[in-house]
XYZ file of C-alpha atoms in Angstrom:
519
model
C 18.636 30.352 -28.883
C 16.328 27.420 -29.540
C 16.846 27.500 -33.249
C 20.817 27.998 -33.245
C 21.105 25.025 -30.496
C 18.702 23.013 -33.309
C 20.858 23.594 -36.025
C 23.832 22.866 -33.884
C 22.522 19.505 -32.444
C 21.298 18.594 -36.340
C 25.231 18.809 -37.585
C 26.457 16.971 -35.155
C 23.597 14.586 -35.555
C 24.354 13.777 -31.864
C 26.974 11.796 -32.861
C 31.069 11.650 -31.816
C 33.235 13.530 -34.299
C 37.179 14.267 -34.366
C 38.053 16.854 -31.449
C 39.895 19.729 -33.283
C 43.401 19.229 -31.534
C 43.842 22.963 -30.922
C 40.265 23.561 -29.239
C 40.092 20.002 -27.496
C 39.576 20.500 -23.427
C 42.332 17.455 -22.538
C 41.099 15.661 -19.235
C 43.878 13.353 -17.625
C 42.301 10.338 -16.022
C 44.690 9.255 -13.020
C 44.428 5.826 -12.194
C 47.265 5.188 -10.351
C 45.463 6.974 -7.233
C 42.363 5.787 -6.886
C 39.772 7.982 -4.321
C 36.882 7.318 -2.345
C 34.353 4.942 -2.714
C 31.320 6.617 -4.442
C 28.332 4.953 -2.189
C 25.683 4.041 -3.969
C 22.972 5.737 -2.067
C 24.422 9.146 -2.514
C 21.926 8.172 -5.863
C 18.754 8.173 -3.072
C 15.367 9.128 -3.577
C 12.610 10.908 -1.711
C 8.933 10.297 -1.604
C 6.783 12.123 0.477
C 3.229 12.459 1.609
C 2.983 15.821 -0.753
C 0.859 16.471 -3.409
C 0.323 13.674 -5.851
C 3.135 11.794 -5.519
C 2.392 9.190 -3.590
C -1.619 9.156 -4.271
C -1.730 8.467 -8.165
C 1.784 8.696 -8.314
C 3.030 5.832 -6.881
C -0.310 4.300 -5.077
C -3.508 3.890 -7.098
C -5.252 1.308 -4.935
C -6.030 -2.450 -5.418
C -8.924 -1.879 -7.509
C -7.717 0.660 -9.824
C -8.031 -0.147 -13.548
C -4.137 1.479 -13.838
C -2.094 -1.606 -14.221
C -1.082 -2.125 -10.204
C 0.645 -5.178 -8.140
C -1.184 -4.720 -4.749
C -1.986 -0.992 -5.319
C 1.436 0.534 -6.144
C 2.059 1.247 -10.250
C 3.413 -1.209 -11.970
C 5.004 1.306 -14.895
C 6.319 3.235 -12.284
C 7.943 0.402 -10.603
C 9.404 -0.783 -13.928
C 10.939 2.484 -14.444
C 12.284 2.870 -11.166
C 14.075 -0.266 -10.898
C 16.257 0.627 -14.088
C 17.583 3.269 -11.591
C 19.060 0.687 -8.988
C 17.617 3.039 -6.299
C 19.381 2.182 -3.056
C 17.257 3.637 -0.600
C 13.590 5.964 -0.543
C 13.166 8.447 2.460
C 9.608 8.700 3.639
C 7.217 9.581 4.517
C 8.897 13.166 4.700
C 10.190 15.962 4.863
C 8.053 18.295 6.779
C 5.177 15.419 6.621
C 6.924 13.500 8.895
C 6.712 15.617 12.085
C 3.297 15.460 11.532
C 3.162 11.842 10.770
C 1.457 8.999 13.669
C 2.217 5.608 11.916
C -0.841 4.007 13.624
C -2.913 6.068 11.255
C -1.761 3.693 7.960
C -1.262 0.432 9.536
C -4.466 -2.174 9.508
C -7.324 -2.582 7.960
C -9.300 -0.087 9.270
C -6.690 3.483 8.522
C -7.560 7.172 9.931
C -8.006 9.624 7.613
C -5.744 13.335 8.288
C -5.536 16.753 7.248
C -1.926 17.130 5.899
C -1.453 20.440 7.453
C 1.979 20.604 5.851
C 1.242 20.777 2.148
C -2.671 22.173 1.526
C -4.511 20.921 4.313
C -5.768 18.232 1.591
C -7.446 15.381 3.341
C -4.501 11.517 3.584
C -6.904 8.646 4.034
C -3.379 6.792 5.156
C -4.328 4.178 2.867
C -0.312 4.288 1.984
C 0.913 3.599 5.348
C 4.243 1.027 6.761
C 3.317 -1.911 4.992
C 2.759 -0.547 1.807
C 6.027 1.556 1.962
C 8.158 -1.915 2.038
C 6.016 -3.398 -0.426
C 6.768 -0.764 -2.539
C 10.773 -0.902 -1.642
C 10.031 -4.748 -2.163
C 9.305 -3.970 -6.010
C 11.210 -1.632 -6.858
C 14.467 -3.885 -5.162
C 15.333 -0.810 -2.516
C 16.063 0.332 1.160
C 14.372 1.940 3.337
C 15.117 5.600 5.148
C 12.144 5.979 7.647
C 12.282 9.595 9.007
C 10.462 9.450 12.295
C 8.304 12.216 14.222
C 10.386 13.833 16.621
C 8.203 16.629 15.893
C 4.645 16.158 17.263
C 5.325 12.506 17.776
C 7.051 10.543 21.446
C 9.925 8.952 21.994
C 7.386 6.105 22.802
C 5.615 6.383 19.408
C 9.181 6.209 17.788
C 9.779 3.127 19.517
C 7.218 1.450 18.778
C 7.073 1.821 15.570
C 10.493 -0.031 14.844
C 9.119 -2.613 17.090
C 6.496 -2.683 14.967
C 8.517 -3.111 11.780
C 11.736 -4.773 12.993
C 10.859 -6.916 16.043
C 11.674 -10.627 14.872
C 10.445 -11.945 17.920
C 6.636 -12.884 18.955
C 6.381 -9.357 20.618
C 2.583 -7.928 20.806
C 3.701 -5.073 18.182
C 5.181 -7.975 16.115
C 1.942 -10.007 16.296
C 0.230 -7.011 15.435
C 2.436 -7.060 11.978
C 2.214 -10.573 11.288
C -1.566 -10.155 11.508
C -1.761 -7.251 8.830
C -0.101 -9.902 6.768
C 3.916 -9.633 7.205
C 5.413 -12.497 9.769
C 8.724 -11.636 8.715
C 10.537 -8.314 10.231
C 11.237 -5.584 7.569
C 14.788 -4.442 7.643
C 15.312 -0.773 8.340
C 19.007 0.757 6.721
C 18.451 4.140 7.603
C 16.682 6.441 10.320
C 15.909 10.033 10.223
C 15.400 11.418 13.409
C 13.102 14.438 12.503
C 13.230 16.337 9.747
C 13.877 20.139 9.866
C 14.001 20.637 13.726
C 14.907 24.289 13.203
C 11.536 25.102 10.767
C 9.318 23.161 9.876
C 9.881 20.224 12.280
C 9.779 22.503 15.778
C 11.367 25.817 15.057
C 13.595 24.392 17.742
C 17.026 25.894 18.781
C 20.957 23.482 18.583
C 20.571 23.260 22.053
C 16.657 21.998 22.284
C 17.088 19.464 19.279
C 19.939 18.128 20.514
C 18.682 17.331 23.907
C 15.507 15.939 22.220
C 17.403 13.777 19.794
C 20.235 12.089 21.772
C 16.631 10.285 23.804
C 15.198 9.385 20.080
C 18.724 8.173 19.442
C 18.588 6.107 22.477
C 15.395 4.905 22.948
C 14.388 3.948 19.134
C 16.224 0.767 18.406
C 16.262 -1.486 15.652
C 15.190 -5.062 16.912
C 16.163 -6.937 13.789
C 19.598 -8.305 13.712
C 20.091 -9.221 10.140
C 19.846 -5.300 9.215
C 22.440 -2.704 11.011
C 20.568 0.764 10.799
C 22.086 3.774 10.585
C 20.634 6.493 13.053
C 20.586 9.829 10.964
C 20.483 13.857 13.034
C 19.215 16.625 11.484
C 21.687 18.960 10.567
C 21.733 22.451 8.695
C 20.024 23.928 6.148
C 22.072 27.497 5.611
C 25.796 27.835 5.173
C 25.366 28.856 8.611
C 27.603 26.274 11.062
C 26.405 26.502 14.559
C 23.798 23.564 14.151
C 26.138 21.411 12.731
C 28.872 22.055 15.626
C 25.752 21.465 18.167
C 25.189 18.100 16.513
C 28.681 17.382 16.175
C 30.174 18.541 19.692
C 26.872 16.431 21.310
C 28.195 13.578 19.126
C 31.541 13.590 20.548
C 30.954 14.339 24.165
C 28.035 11.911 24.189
C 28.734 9.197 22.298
C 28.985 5.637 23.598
C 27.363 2.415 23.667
C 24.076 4.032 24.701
C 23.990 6.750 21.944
C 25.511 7.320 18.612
C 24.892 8.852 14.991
C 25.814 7.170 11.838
C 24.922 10.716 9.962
C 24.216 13.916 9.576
C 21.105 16.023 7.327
C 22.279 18.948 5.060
C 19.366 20.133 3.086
C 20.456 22.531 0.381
C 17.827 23.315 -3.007
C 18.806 25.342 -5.869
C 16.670 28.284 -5.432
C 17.835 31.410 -7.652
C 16.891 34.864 -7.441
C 15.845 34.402 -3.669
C 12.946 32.932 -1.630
C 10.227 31.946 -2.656
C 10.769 30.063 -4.993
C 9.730 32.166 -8.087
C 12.005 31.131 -11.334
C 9.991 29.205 -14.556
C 10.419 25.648 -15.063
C 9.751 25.788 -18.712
C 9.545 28.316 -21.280
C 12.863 30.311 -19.918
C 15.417 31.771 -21.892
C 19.472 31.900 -21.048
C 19.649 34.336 -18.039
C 17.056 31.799 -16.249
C 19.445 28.805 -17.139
C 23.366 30.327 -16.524
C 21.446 31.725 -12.932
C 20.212 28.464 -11.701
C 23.765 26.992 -12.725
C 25.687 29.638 -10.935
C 23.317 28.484 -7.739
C 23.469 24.907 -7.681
C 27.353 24.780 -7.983
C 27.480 26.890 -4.599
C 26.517 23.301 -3.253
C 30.331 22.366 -3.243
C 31.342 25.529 -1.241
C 28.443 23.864 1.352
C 29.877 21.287 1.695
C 33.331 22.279 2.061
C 31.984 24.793 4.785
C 29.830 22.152 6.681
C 32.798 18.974 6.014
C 35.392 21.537 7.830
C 33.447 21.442 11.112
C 32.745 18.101 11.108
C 36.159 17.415 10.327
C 37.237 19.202 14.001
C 35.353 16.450 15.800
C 35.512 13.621 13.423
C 38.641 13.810 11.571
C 38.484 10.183 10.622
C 34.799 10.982 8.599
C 32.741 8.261 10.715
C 29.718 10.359 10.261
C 28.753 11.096 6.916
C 26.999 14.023 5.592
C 23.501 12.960 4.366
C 22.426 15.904 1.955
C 18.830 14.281 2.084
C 17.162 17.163 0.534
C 18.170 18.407 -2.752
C 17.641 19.501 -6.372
C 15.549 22.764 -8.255
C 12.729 24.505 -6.647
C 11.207 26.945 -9.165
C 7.662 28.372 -9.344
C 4.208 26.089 -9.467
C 3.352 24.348 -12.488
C 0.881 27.050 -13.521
C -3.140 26.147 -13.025
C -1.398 23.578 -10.298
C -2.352 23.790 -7.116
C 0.688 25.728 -5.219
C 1.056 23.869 -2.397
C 1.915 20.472 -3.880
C 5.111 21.722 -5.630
C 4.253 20.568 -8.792
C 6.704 21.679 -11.779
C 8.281 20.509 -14.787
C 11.685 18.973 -15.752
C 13.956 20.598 -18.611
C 17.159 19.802 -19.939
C 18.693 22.437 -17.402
C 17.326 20.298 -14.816
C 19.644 17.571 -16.253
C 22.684 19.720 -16.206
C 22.035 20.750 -12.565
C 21.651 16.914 -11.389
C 24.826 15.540 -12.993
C 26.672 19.020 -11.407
C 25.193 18.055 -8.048
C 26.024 14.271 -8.101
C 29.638 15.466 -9.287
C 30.446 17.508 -6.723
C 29.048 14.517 -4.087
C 31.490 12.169 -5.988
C 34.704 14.421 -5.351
C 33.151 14.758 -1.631
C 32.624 10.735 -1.335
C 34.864 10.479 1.525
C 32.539 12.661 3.987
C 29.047 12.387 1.361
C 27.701 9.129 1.522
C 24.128 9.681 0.736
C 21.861 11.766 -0.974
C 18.565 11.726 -1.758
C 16.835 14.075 -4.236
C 13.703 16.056 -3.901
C 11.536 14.144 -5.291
C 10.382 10.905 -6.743
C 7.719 11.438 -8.663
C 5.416 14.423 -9.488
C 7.416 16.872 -6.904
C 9.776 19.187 -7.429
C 12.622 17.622 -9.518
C 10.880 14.435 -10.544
C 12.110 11.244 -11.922
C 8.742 10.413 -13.057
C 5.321 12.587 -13.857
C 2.419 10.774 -13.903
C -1.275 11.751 -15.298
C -4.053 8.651 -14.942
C -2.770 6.270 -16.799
C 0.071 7.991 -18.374
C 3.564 8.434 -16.941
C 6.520 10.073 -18.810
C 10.530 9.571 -17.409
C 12.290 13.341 -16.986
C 15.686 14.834 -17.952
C 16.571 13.940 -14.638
C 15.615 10.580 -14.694
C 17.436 9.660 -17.652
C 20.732 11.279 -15.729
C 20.175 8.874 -12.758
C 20.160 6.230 -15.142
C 23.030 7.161 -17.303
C 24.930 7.252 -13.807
C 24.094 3.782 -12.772
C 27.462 2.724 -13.321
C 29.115 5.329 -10.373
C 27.062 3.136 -7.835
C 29.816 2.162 -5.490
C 32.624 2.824 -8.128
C 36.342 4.122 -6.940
C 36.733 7.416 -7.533
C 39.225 8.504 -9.954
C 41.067 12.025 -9.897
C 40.904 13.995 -13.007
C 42.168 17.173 -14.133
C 41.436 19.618 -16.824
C 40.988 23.330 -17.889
C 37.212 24.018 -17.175
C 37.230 26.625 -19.405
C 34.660 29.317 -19.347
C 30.907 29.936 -20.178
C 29.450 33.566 -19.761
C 26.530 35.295 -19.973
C 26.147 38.680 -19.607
C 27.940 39.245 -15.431
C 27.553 35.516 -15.188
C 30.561 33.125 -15.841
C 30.513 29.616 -15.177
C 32.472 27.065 -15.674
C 32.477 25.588 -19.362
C 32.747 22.034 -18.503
C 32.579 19.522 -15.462
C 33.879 15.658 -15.490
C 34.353 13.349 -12.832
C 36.009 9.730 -13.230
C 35.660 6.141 -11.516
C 36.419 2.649 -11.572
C 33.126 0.792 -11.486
C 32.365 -2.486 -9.889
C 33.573 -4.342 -12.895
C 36.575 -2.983 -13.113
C 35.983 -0.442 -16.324
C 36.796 3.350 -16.112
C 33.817 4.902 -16.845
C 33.896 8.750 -17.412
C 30.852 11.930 -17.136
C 31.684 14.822 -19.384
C 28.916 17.876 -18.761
C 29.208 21.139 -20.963
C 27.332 23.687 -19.933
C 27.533 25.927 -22.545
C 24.163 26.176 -24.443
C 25.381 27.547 -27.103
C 28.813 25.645 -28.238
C 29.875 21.970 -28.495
C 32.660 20.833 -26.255
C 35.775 18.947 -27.799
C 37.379 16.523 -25.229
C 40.687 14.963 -25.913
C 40.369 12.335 -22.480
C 43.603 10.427 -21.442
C 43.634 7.328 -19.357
C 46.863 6.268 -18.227
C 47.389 2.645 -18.111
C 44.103 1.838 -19.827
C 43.606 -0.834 -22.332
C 40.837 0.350 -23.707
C 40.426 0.366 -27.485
C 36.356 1.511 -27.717
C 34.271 4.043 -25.277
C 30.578 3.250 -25.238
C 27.828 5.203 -23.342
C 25.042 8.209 -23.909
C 24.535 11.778 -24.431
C 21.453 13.611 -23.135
C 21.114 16.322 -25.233
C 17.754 18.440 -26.130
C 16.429 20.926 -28.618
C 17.009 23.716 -26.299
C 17.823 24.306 -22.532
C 14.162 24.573 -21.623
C 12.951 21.410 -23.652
C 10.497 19.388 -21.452
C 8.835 16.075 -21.771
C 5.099 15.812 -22.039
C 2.864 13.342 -21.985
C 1.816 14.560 -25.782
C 5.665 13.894 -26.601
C 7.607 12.240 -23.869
C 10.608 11.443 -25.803
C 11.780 15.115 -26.457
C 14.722 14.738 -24.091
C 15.973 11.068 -23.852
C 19.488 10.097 -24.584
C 21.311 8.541 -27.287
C 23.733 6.430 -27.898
C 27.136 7.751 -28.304
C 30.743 5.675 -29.451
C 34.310 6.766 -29.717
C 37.885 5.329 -30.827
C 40.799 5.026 -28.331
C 44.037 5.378 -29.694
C 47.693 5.316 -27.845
C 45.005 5.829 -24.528
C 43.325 8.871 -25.756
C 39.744 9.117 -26.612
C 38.609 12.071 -28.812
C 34.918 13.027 -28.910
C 32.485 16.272 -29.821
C 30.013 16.954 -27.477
C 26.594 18.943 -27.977
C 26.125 22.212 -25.927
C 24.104 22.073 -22.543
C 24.481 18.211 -22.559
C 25.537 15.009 -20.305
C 27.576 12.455 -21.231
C 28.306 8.802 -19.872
C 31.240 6.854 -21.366
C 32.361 3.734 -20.418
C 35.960 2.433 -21.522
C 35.918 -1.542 -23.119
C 38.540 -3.603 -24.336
């Protein structure tokens, strides 16, 4: 397949061509009824205490001879910011049931076993203040998940004193001290992380009880920053923790306890648990069965939206899918229990599928964050010393900086299909929005690995006479980046003509595609 999708890619020359008119899949823009507003943090990242993403990932230390501003890397930093990221969850995941933020605050920090990924020994040099510096650089919010876990209500409450309190308080003091006067502004807070595994193995009925005092009792103290207070919710297509979060919600809820949001943790695991599919070197059964997985997301959500919508029909709490992306086997020669693996063009494909199907679910979705941030699981960035390369998936997150808070726009078109052997997929996704500046921008995906896509797009209304943007394309569905060649997968730039407001373009197969619509 890797030699037919070269030849393929090398006539097209990754360029637009004229959509045969009898073969073109027509999309209909319609702008004249504009959705949802597609929040900008359903584009969130995750960074957690795990393997060597934060230490050498993202923190090298003061002295390090890797290019640093106070520690953190400043060519990860650089890269990240080109992604807009609007808010970082940390410090987990199942870390943060384990987590005592006294450990990483000061000058003198308490070195741990992380029992929860390899018993490796966390010297906590990367503790609270070091996590806003980093949002600090890299122009971000913050999502602190707290220990509900192991941890006290107490604990919890201190430690948003601790970062929030913008009066003299002693735990305010205590922060000015370490060398921050001003209070840090929390958006977003996690209370626990996986109460039904990893965080407690608790039951609807204990977690809830636990959480509505963690809801109470752990208060933001800085007025120029309204947090949102986040429950854990479900990780199966199984409903009855979500209607225990929900029905606590809307019995309970008053001036002395509310949510803001609920967790849905759902990875794209194929073939069954554990997690046992390659991340490289995979042919096309591998790549149509990890698509057929990672679209069941949108069933998921449907499922998990319908309950929620029987106590909250007017969507005030949104569903936080805080834990997502591909989980596939170890890196080989990695150490197993850091969840090290590597990024291919399929990885691509199955991010700009995901973030779709949160766009046409932006009424109850409002956040997101992907699993992970760097080195972990389905990385933006991979790191090694000195070296760090950008991933497939990166380069969709940055293609899709332009969806950030854009209107949604309906759009309808014959999918078509794509099949492999007792696998059929859809051929095609697209989504549609009106950005911030007022342009339609447009995502085309074709999922077919082995045939281009012809589009024949028509925007009502639209005085557009040019459509500008990228195509992510690769030399096969398993191409990786490396840090021998780290521009394998990378996207290029793509153009096409409107005329009478309809754009015609050729698409490679097993690609994603950004357009934007100018005058």
């Amino acid at each position: 397949m890797r030699a037919a999708m070269s030849g393929i890619l090398l006539a097209l020359g990754l360029s637009c061509a004229a959509a045969q008119a009898q073969d073109a899949i027509a999309v209909q823009v319609d702008t004249s009824q504009p959705g949802a507003r597609i929040d900008r943090h359903i584009f969130g990242q995750f960074a957690e205490q795990l393997g060597t993403q934060i230490y050498n990932g993202i923190w090298v230390g003061r002295h390090s001879k890797i290019p640093n501003v106070r520690g953190i890397r400043k060519d990860v930093v650089a890269a990240l910011r080109e992604l807009h990221v609007p808010d970082v969850r940390w410090p987990g995941g199942c870390y943060a049931d384990q987590y005592h933020w006294r450990d990483g605050v000061g000058k003198t920090r308490t070195t741990r076993v992380n029992t929860s990924w390899g018993d490796v020994l966390d010297s906590n040099a990367f503790g609270t203040d070091e996590y806003f510096d980093f949002l600090h650089q890299i122009g971000s919010q913050a999502y602190v998940s707290v220990n509900l876990g192991s941890g006290t209500v107490e604990e919890a409450a201190d430690w948003l004193e601790y970062m929030t309190a913008d009066k003299p308080t002693t735990l305010a003091k205590e922060r000015a001290a370490n060398g921050h006067p001003a209070p840090y502004k929390v958006a977003y807070l996690g209370l626990g992380n996986e109460s039904w595994d990893c965080g407690g193995l608790m039951t609807p009925t204990e977690y809830t009880a636990r959480m509505r005092r963690f809801a109470r009792f752990v208060n933001n103290f800085n007025p120029a920053e309204k947090m949102q207070k986040i429950a854990v919710g479900p990780g199966t297509a199984d409903t009855d923790w979500t209607d225990a979060v929900m029905s606590t919600w809307k019995k309970r809820h008053g001036w002395s306890f509310d949510l803001d949001g609920m967790s849905l943790h759902s990875y794209t695991v194929a073939g069954g648990w554990p997690p046992h599919m390659p991340s490289m070197d995979f042919g096309e059964q591998d790549y149509a069965s990890v698509l057929q997985e990672t679209l069941k997301m949108n069933g998921l959500i449907d499922k998990q939206s319908a309950v929620m919508d029987q106590y909250d029909p007017d969507k005030k709490i949104a569903l936080v899918v805080d834990e997502w992306g591909g989980w596939y086997a170890p890196t080989p020669g990695s150490n197993p229990h850091f969840l090290q693996q590597q990024n291919s063009q399929r990885d691509a494909i199955l991010a700009a599928l995901n973030l779709n199907i949160f766009a046409r679910h932006a009424d109850r979705v409002r956040m997101a964050n992907i699993a992970q941030m760097v080195n972990v699981l389905q990385a933006m960035l991979m790191t090694d010393g000195p070296k760090m390369i950008r991933t497939p998936t990166y380069y969709v997150f940055k293609m899709y900086v332009p969806f950030q808070d854009a209107t949604f726009l309906p759009v309808t078109y014959d999918a078509g299909t794509y099949t492999y052997k007792d696998i059929t997929l859809p051929r095609v996704d697209a989504i549609a929005a009106k950005a911030k500046d007022g342009r339609i921008v447009v995502s085309l995906t074709n999922l077919d690995p082995n045939r281009p896509a012809d589009f024949a797009i028509t925007v009502p209304g639209a005085a557009a006479m040019v459509a500008n943007g990228q195509v992510l394309a690769a030399p096969a569905v398993d191409a990786v980046n490396t840090f021998a060649a780290p521009n394998t997968v990378s996207p290029k730039p793509v153009s096409a003509q409107v005329s009478d407001g309809k754009l015609s373009i050729t698409l490679p197969p097993a690609s994603v595609t950004v357009l934007t619509l100018d005058r």
